[in-house]
Amino acid sequence: MAGVLRVGVIGAGHFGRYHALKIRDVPNETLSGLFDPDSARAAEVAREAGCPVMEDVDALLAVSDAVVVAAPAEFHFELAVRALRAGRHVLVEKPVAATLEQADFLVTLARESGLVCQVGHLLRYSAEHAAITQRMSRPLYIEATRIAPYKPRGTDVSVILDLMIHDLDLVLAIVDSPIAQVDALGAAVSSAHEDIANARVRFENGCVATITASRISLKTERRMRLFSQEGYLSADFMKRELTLIGRERGLPLPGTNGFRREHITWREQDSLFAEHQAFVASCLEGAPVVVDAMAGRRALAAALAVAQSITDSRERMELSGLIGAG
């Protein structure tokens, strides 16, 4: 791989700090600087990462070949457009934008400019994603659970855009079919946005996915279960283990008429490192973008459909008297 990619980071919050620190470790990638409106926080993270603090976004763009947009979600679109128009590659954290119109604009801008616009759906680079997609390609049903205790971080958006969008993106990557229908429920408990949500997503090919996300639980749990004609698969992302019951892989199960059981575990993989490696390869070598703006747009469309279904469900419950008017 020829050359070194100078990458600046916009945003010194939770994810911005992680990106800044990670860039130091990735071959052919160097941290050109960091900007955040909170100058004290910017100085703290820049000192830790060993990079200069830039006075504004334009100053950062001037010394960078690419930028990571790790600002609050409401600024993702504006900053990504600004960088692409300046001729810089972009790695924008999820969600890619606030509306589908904005996402469409980014898709077109990236295509017409010939620049990389990669979206930070980190789990696409994880060991668990690879383990699942290598074993099950045509699921009939998927059940995903992602719950965690309350933390103030991320409450500027709903749990749909904070947590559920991870599993929505994984499901969309596995199911090769458009969404036909979404039925969802959710509630705001500790913030101004939904803190818990459940969605049933039906695809045009007949596959159904049930996805639950919560950031007000007493424990952390991340699981996914799938079944198809290939068999039954259960993955526990916290324990890093997967079990597949089918006919093609693993050891024979006595008394089951030919079924086999495969049980695997995996080591924790540095998904952020892998994400940046992919970003560098796309920017410097022209490698295909694993999660491009169109993939980010598809995940956003699913998340917005879940949010709209929650709104519709709440209106029905208010009309019936099941809950009080908000």
Short mmCIF file of C-alpha atoms in Angstrom, two decimals:
data_model
loop_
_atom_site.label_atom_id
_atom_site.label_comp_id
_atom_site.label_asym_id
_atom_site.label_seq_id
_atom_site.Cartn_x
_atom_site.Cartn_y
_atom_site.Cartn_z
CA MET A 1 0.00 0.00 0.00
CA ALA A 2 1.57 3.27 -1.09
CA GLY A 3 1.43 6.52 0.83
CA VAL A 4 0.12 7.57 4.21
CA LEU A 5 -3.41 8.78 4.83
CA ARG A 6 -3.56 11.91 7.01
CA VAL A 7 -6.77 11.62 9.04
CA GLY A 8 -8.31 14.33 11.21
CA VAL A 9 -10.97 13.73 13.84
CA ILE A 10 -13.98 16.01 14.28
CA GLY A 11 -15.36 15.49 17.77
CA ALA A 12 -13.53 14.68 21.00
CA GLY A 13 -16.31 12.82 22.75
CA HIS A 14 -16.59 9.12 23.57
CA PHE A 15 -16.12 7.79 20.03
CA GLY A 16 -13.94 10.65 18.84
CA ARG A 17 -11.37 9.80 21.49
CA TYR A 18 -11.39 6.13 20.50
CA HIS A 19 -10.86 7.03 16.84
CA ALA A 20 -8.03 9.44 17.66
CA LEU A 21 -6.19 6.86 19.75
CA LYS A 22 -6.75 4.07 17.23
CA ILE A 23 -5.45 6.00 14.23
CA ARG A 24 -1.99 6.00 15.85
CA ASP A 25 -1.86 2.18 15.60
CA VAL A 26 -3.04 1.66 12.01
CA PRO A 27 -0.35 1.24 9.31
CA ASN A 28 -0.42 3.91 6.58
CA GLU A 29 -2.66 6.15 8.70
CA THR A 30 -1.53 9.15 10.73
CA LEU A 31 -3.48 11.51 12.98
CA SER A 32 -3.27 15.00 11.50
CA GLY A 33 -5.24 16.83 14.19
CA LEU A 34 -8.44 17.12 16.15
CA PHE A 35 -11.21 19.68 16.49
CA ASP A 36 -14.03 20.02 19.00
CA PRO A 37 -15.97 23.16 20.00
CA ASP A 38 -15.18 22.24 23.62
CA SER A 39 -11.58 23.45 23.62
CA ALA A 40 -10.77 21.96 27.03
CA ARG A 41 -11.99 18.50 25.99
CA ALA A 42 -10.20 18.81 22.65
CA ALA A 43 -6.94 19.68 24.40
CA GLU A 44 -7.31 16.73 26.77
CA VAL A 45 -7.87 14.17 24.01
CA ALA A 46 -5.26 15.70 21.71
CA ARG A 47 -2.69 15.54 24.50
CA GLU A 48 -3.50 11.86 25.02
CA ALA A 49 -3.41 11.09 21.30
CA GLY A 50 -0.33 13.21 20.60
CA CYS A 51 -1.80 15.47 17.92
CA PRO A 52 -2.44 19.20 17.47
CA VAL A 53 -5.75 20.87 18.30
CA MET A 54 -7.09 22.76 15.30
CA GLU A 55 -8.92 26.06 15.68
CA ASP A 56 -11.83 25.10 13.40
CA VAL A 57 -13.03 22.51 10.89
CA ASP A 58 -11.49 24.31 7.92
CA ALA A 59 -8.08 24.29 9.58
CA LEU A 60 -8.42 20.54 10.18
CA LEU A 61 -9.48 19.88 6.58
CA ALA A 62 -6.46 21.85 5.33
CA VAL A 63 -3.99 19.40 6.92
CA SER A 64 -5.98 16.19 6.28
CA ASP A 65 -6.63 13.79 3.41
CA ALA A 66 -9.64 12.38 5.26
CA VAL A 67 -11.68 13.01 8.40
CA VAL A 68 -13.60 11.00 10.95
CA VAL A 69 -16.91 12.66 11.80
CA ALA A 70 -17.53 11.72 15.43
CA ALA A 71 -19.57 14.77 16.41
CA PRO A 72 -23.13 14.44 17.84
CA ALA A 73 -25.53 12.77 15.40
CA GLU A 74 -27.35 15.98 14.47
CA PHE A 75 -24.13 17.30 12.85
CA HIS A 76 -23.12 14.19 10.90
CA PHE A 77 -24.67 15.24 7.59
CA GLU A 78 -23.44 18.84 7.66
CA LEU A 79 -19.87 17.88 8.51
CA ALA A 80 -19.70 14.97 6.05
CA VAL A 81 -20.91 17.21 3.22
CA ARG A 82 -18.42 19.90 4.18
CA ALA A 83 -15.55 17.42 4.08
CA LEU A 84 -16.56 15.81 0.79
CA ARG A 85 -16.97 19.21 -0.86
CA ALA A 86 -13.46 20.05 0.32
CA GLY A 87 -12.20 16.94 -1.48
CA ARG A 88 -11.65 14.86 1.65
CA HIS A 89 -12.58 11.23 2.28
CA VAL A 90 -15.00 10.70 5.17
CA LEU A 91 -15.61 8.09 7.84
CA VAL A 92 -18.85 9.24 9.46
CA GLU A 93 -20.21 7.65 12.61
CA LYS A 94 -23.72 6.19 12.51
CA PRO A 95 -26.37 7.29 11.82
CA VAL A 96 -25.14 8.58 8.48
CA ALA A 97 -27.67 11.45 8.57
CA ALA A 98 -30.95 12.53 10.14
CA THR A 99 -33.22 12.07 7.12
CA LEU A 100 -33.35 9.91 4.01
CA GLU A 101 -33.10 13.03 1.86
CA GLN A 102 -29.81 13.89 3.55
CA ALA A 103 -28.56 10.32 3.17
CA ASP A 104 -29.46 10.35 -0.53
CA PHE A 105 -27.53 13.60 -0.95
CA LEU A 106 -24.45 12.02 0.64
CA VAL A 107 -24.74 8.93 -1.57
CA THR A 108 -24.83 11.13 -4.68
CA LEU A 109 -22.08 13.47 -3.50
CA ALA A 110 -19.71 10.63 -2.69
CA ARG A 111 -20.39 8.92 -6.01
CA GLU A 112 -19.97 12.08 -8.09
CA SER A 113 -16.82 13.18 -6.25
CA GLY A 114 -15.20 9.75 -6.38
CA LEU A 115 -14.42 10.04 -2.67
CA VAL A 116 -14.87 7.46 0.08
CA CYS A 117 -17.85 7.95 2.37
CA GLN A 118 -17.69 5.11 4.90
CA VAL A 119 -20.27 4.77 7.69
CA GLY A 120 -19.24 3.62 11.15
CA HIS A 121 -21.33 0.49 11.54
CA LEU A 122 -18.58 -1.11 13.56
CA LEU A 123 -20.09 -4.59 13.92
CA ARG A 124 -19.62 -5.27 10.21
CA TYR A 125 -15.93 -5.68 11.04
CA SER A 126 -16.48 -7.95 14.05
CA ALA A 127 -15.66 -11.63 14.49
CA GLU A 128 -19.29 -12.42 15.34
CA HIS A 129 -20.56 -10.95 12.07
CA ALA A 130 -18.12 -13.08 10.11
CA ALA A 131 -19.00 -16.19 12.13
CA ILE A 132 -22.72 -15.78 11.46
CA THR A 133 -22.57 -14.89 7.76
CA GLN A 134 -20.20 -17.79 7.06
CA ARG A 135 -22.75 -20.24 8.43
CA MET A 136 -26.18 -18.90 7.55
CA SER A 137 -27.04 -17.14 4.31
CA ARG A 138 -30.83 -17.47 3.92
CA PRO A 139 -32.50 -17.11 7.33
CA LEU A 140 -36.23 -17.50 7.79
CA TYR A 141 -36.33 -15.89 11.23
CA ILE A 142 -33.91 -13.75 13.23
CA GLU A 143 -34.18 -12.70 16.86
CA ALA A 144 -31.74 -10.06 18.14
CA THR A 145 -31.42 -8.65 21.67
CA ARG A 146 -29.19 -5.75 22.68
CA ILE A 147 -29.80 -4.45 26.20
CA ALA A 148 -27.59 -2.49 28.59
CA PRO A 149 -27.74 -0.44 31.80
CA TYR A 150 -28.40 3.27 31.57
CA LYS A 151 -25.54 5.60 30.61
CA PRO A 152 -25.90 9.32 29.80
CA ARG A 153 -23.84 8.89 26.62
CA GLY A 154 -25.97 8.48 23.50
CA THR A 155 -29.20 9.87 24.94
CA ASP A 156 -29.17 12.73 22.41
CA VAL A 157 -30.87 10.20 20.11
CA SER A 158 -33.35 7.37 20.67
CA VAL A 159 -32.26 3.85 21.55
CA ILE A 160 -33.18 3.00 17.94
CA LEU A 161 -30.35 5.14 16.56
CA ASP A 162 -28.09 4.50 19.55
CA LEU A 163 -28.25 0.69 19.90
CA MET A 164 -30.89 -0.96 17.72
CA ILE A 165 -29.36 0.36 14.50
CA HIS A 166 -26.39 -1.99 15.07
CA ASP A 167 -28.63 -5.05 14.84
CA LEU A 168 -30.76 -3.52 12.09
CA ASP A 169 -27.60 -3.12 10.03
CA LEU A 170 -26.46 -6.69 10.78
CA VAL A 171 -29.87 -8.09 9.86
CA LEU A 172 -29.94 -6.06 6.64
CA ALA A 173 -26.48 -7.37 5.76
CA ILE A 174 -27.68 -10.96 6.24
CA VAL A 175 -31.13 -10.71 4.62
CA ASP A 176 -30.91 -9.90 0.93
CA SER A 177 -34.40 -8.47 0.54
CA PRO A 178 -36.21 -5.13 0.90
CA ILE A 179 -38.29 -4.45 4.03
CA ALA A 180 -42.02 -5.00 3.50
CA GLN A 181 -43.46 -4.08 6.91
CA VAL A 182 -42.40 -2.87 10.36
CA ASP A 183 -44.41 -3.16 13.57
CA ALA A 184 -42.77 -1.60 16.63
CA LEU A 185 -43.31 -0.41 20.19
CA GLY A 186 -41.14 1.81 22.34
CA ALA A 187 -41.07 4.05 25.38
CA ALA A 188 -39.07 6.99 26.72
CA VAL A 189 -38.26 6.26 30.37
CA SER A 190 -35.10 8.09 31.42
CA SER A 191 -34.57 10.54 28.55
CA ALA A 192 -36.51 12.61 26.05
CA HIS A 193 -36.25 9.81 23.47
CA GLU A 194 -37.15 6.13 23.41
CA ASP A 195 -34.99 4.17 25.86
CA ILE A 196 -36.50 0.77 25.06
CA ALA A 197 -37.88 -0.53 21.79
CA ASN A 198 -39.01 -3.71 20.11
CA ALA A 199 -39.49 -4.11 16.35
CA ARG A 200 -40.83 -6.88 14.17
CA VAL A 201 -39.48 -6.47 10.65
CA ARG A 202 -40.93 -8.47 7.77
CA PHE A 203 -38.99 -8.67 4.51
CA GLU A 204 -40.41 -9.09 1.02
CA ASN A 205 -38.85 -12.57 0.72
CA GLY A 206 -40.79 -13.72 3.81
CA CYS A 207 -38.03 -13.55 6.41
CA VAL A 208 -39.00 -12.02 9.76
CA ALA A 209 -36.70 -10.37 12.30
CA THR A 210 -37.61 -9.44 15.88
CA ILE A 211 -35.21 -6.91 17.39
CA THR A 212 -35.16 -5.63 20.98
CA ALA A 213 -32.99 -2.79 22.27
CA SER A 214 -32.86 -1.23 25.73
CA ARG A 215 -30.53 1.14 27.56
CA ILE A 216 -32.37 0.96 30.90
CA SER A 217 -31.78 -2.69 31.78
CA LEU A 218 -30.07 -4.11 34.85
CA LYS A 219 -27.60 -6.16 32.82
CA THR A 220 -25.84 -6.18 29.48
CA GLU A 221 -26.95 -8.79 26.96
CA ARG A 222 -26.18 -9.14 23.28
CA ARG A 223 -27.59 -12.19 21.52
CA MET A 224 -28.77 -13.24 18.10
CA ARG A 225 -30.67 -16.36 17.09
CA LEU A 226 -31.40 -17.43 13.52
CA PHE A 227 -33.09 -20.40 11.93
CA SER A 228 -33.43 -21.50 8.33
CA GLN A 229 -33.44 -24.64 6.25
CA GLU A 230 -29.70 -24.74 7.00
CA GLY A 231 -30.36 -25.20 10.72
CA TYR A 232 -30.53 -23.23 13.96
CA LEU A 233 -27.83 -20.81 15.08
CA SER A 234 -27.45 -19.11 18.46
CA ALA A 235 -24.77 -16.49 19.13
CA ASP A 236 -23.89 -14.90 22.47
CA PHE A 237 -21.80 -11.84 21.68
CA MET A 238 -20.86 -11.21 25.32
CA LYS A 239 -19.51 -14.74 25.86
CA ARG A 240 -18.12 -14.82 22.31
CA GLU A 241 -19.59 -18.20 21.50
CA LEU A 242 -21.81 -19.63 18.79
CA THR A 243 -23.71 -22.87 18.44
CA LEU A 244 -25.06 -24.23 15.16
CA ILE A 245 -27.42 -27.20 14.87
CA GLY A 246 -27.61 -28.42 11.28
CA ARG A 247 -26.68 -31.23 8.93
CA GLU A 248 -23.47 -29.96 7.35
CA ARG A 249 -21.07 -28.85 10.12
CA GLY A 250 -19.83 -30.10 13.46
CA LEU A 251 -20.03 -33.36 15.37
CA PRO A 252 -22.92 -35.81 14.99
CA LEU A 253 -25.70 -35.57 17.56
CA PRO A 254 -26.76 -39.12 18.50
CA GLY A 255 -30.43 -39.92 18.11
CA THR A 256 -31.26 -36.87 15.99
CA ASN A 257 -31.61 -38.40 12.55
CA GLY A 258 -28.43 -36.95 11.11
CA PHE A 259 -28.13 -33.56 12.82
CA ARG A 260 -24.76 -32.16 13.78
CA ARG A 261 -23.69 -29.63 16.41
CA GLU A 262 -20.92 -27.09 15.92
CA HIS A 263 -19.78 -24.98 18.87
CA ILE A 264 -17.18 -22.28 18.36
CA THR A 265 -15.70 -19.45 20.38
CA TRP A 266 -13.67 -16.49 19.20
CA ARG A 267 -11.21 -14.05 20.64
CA GLU A 268 -12.14 -10.42 20.99
CA GLN A 269 -11.33 -8.71 17.72
CA ASP A 270 -10.30 -5.08 17.47
CA SER A 271 -13.18 -4.05 15.22
CA LEU A 272 -12.22 -0.38 15.27
CA PHE A 273 -8.73 -1.26 14.04
CA ALA A 274 -10.29 -3.37 11.26
CA GLU A 275 -12.66 -0.54 10.37
CA HIS A 276 -9.77 1.89 9.98
CA GLN A 277 -7.73 -0.65 7.99
CA ALA A 278 -10.65 -0.93 5.58
CA PHE A 279 -10.98 2.85 5.41
CA VAL A 280 -7.29 3.26 4.55
CA ALA A 281 -7.50 0.53 1.89
CA SER A 282 -10.50 2.22 0.28
CA CYS A 283 -8.91 5.68 0.35
CA LEU A 284 -5.40 4.74 -0.80
CA GLU A 285 -6.00 1.65 -2.94
CA GLY A 286 -9.57 2.04 -4.14
CA ALA A 287 -10.74 -1.09 -2.32
CA PRO A 288 -14.54 -1.49 -2.15
CA VAL A 289 -16.09 0.35 0.78
CA VAL A 290 -17.50 -2.31 3.13
CA VAL A 291 -20.15 -0.02 4.63
CA ASP A 292 -20.69 2.81 2.18
CA ALA A 293 -23.20 5.67 2.26
CA MET A 294 -25.85 3.50 0.60
CA ALA A 295 -25.50 0.87 3.33
CA GLY A 296 -25.74 3.63 5.92
CA ARG A 297 -28.84 4.92 4.15
CA ARG A 298 -30.47 1.49 4.24
CA ALA A 299 -29.84 1.16 8.00
CA LEU A 300 -31.19 4.68 8.55
CA ALA A 301 -34.32 3.89 6.53
CA ALA A 302 -34.96 0.84 8.70
CA ALA A 303 -34.40 2.83 11.90
CA LEU A 304 -36.74 5.61 10.76
CA ALA A 305 -39.39 3.02 9.84
CA VAL A 306 -39.13 1.61 13.37
CA ALA A 307 -39.44 5.11 14.85
CA GLN A 308 -42.50 5.88 12.72
CA SER A 309 -44.14 2.60 13.71
CA ILE A 310 -43.56 3.42 17.38
CA THR A 311 -45.24 6.80 16.86
CA ASP A 312 -48.20 5.13 15.13
CA SER A 313 -48.51 2.54 17.91
CA ARG A 314 -48.43 5.23 20.58
CA GLU A 315 -51.23 7.12 18.84
CA ARG A 316 -53.39 3.98 18.72
CA MET A 317 -52.78 3.35 22.43
CA GLU A 318 -53.70 6.94 23.32
CA LEU A 319 -56.91 6.75 21.28
CA SER A 320 -57.90 3.50 22.98
CA GLY A 321 -57.14 4.86 26.44
CA LEU A 322 -54.44 2.24 27.06
CA ILE A 323 -51.99 5.05 27.87
CA GLY A 324 -52.46 8.73 28.64
CA ALA A 325 -51.89 11.35 25.98
CA GLY A 326 -48.28 12.51 25.86
#
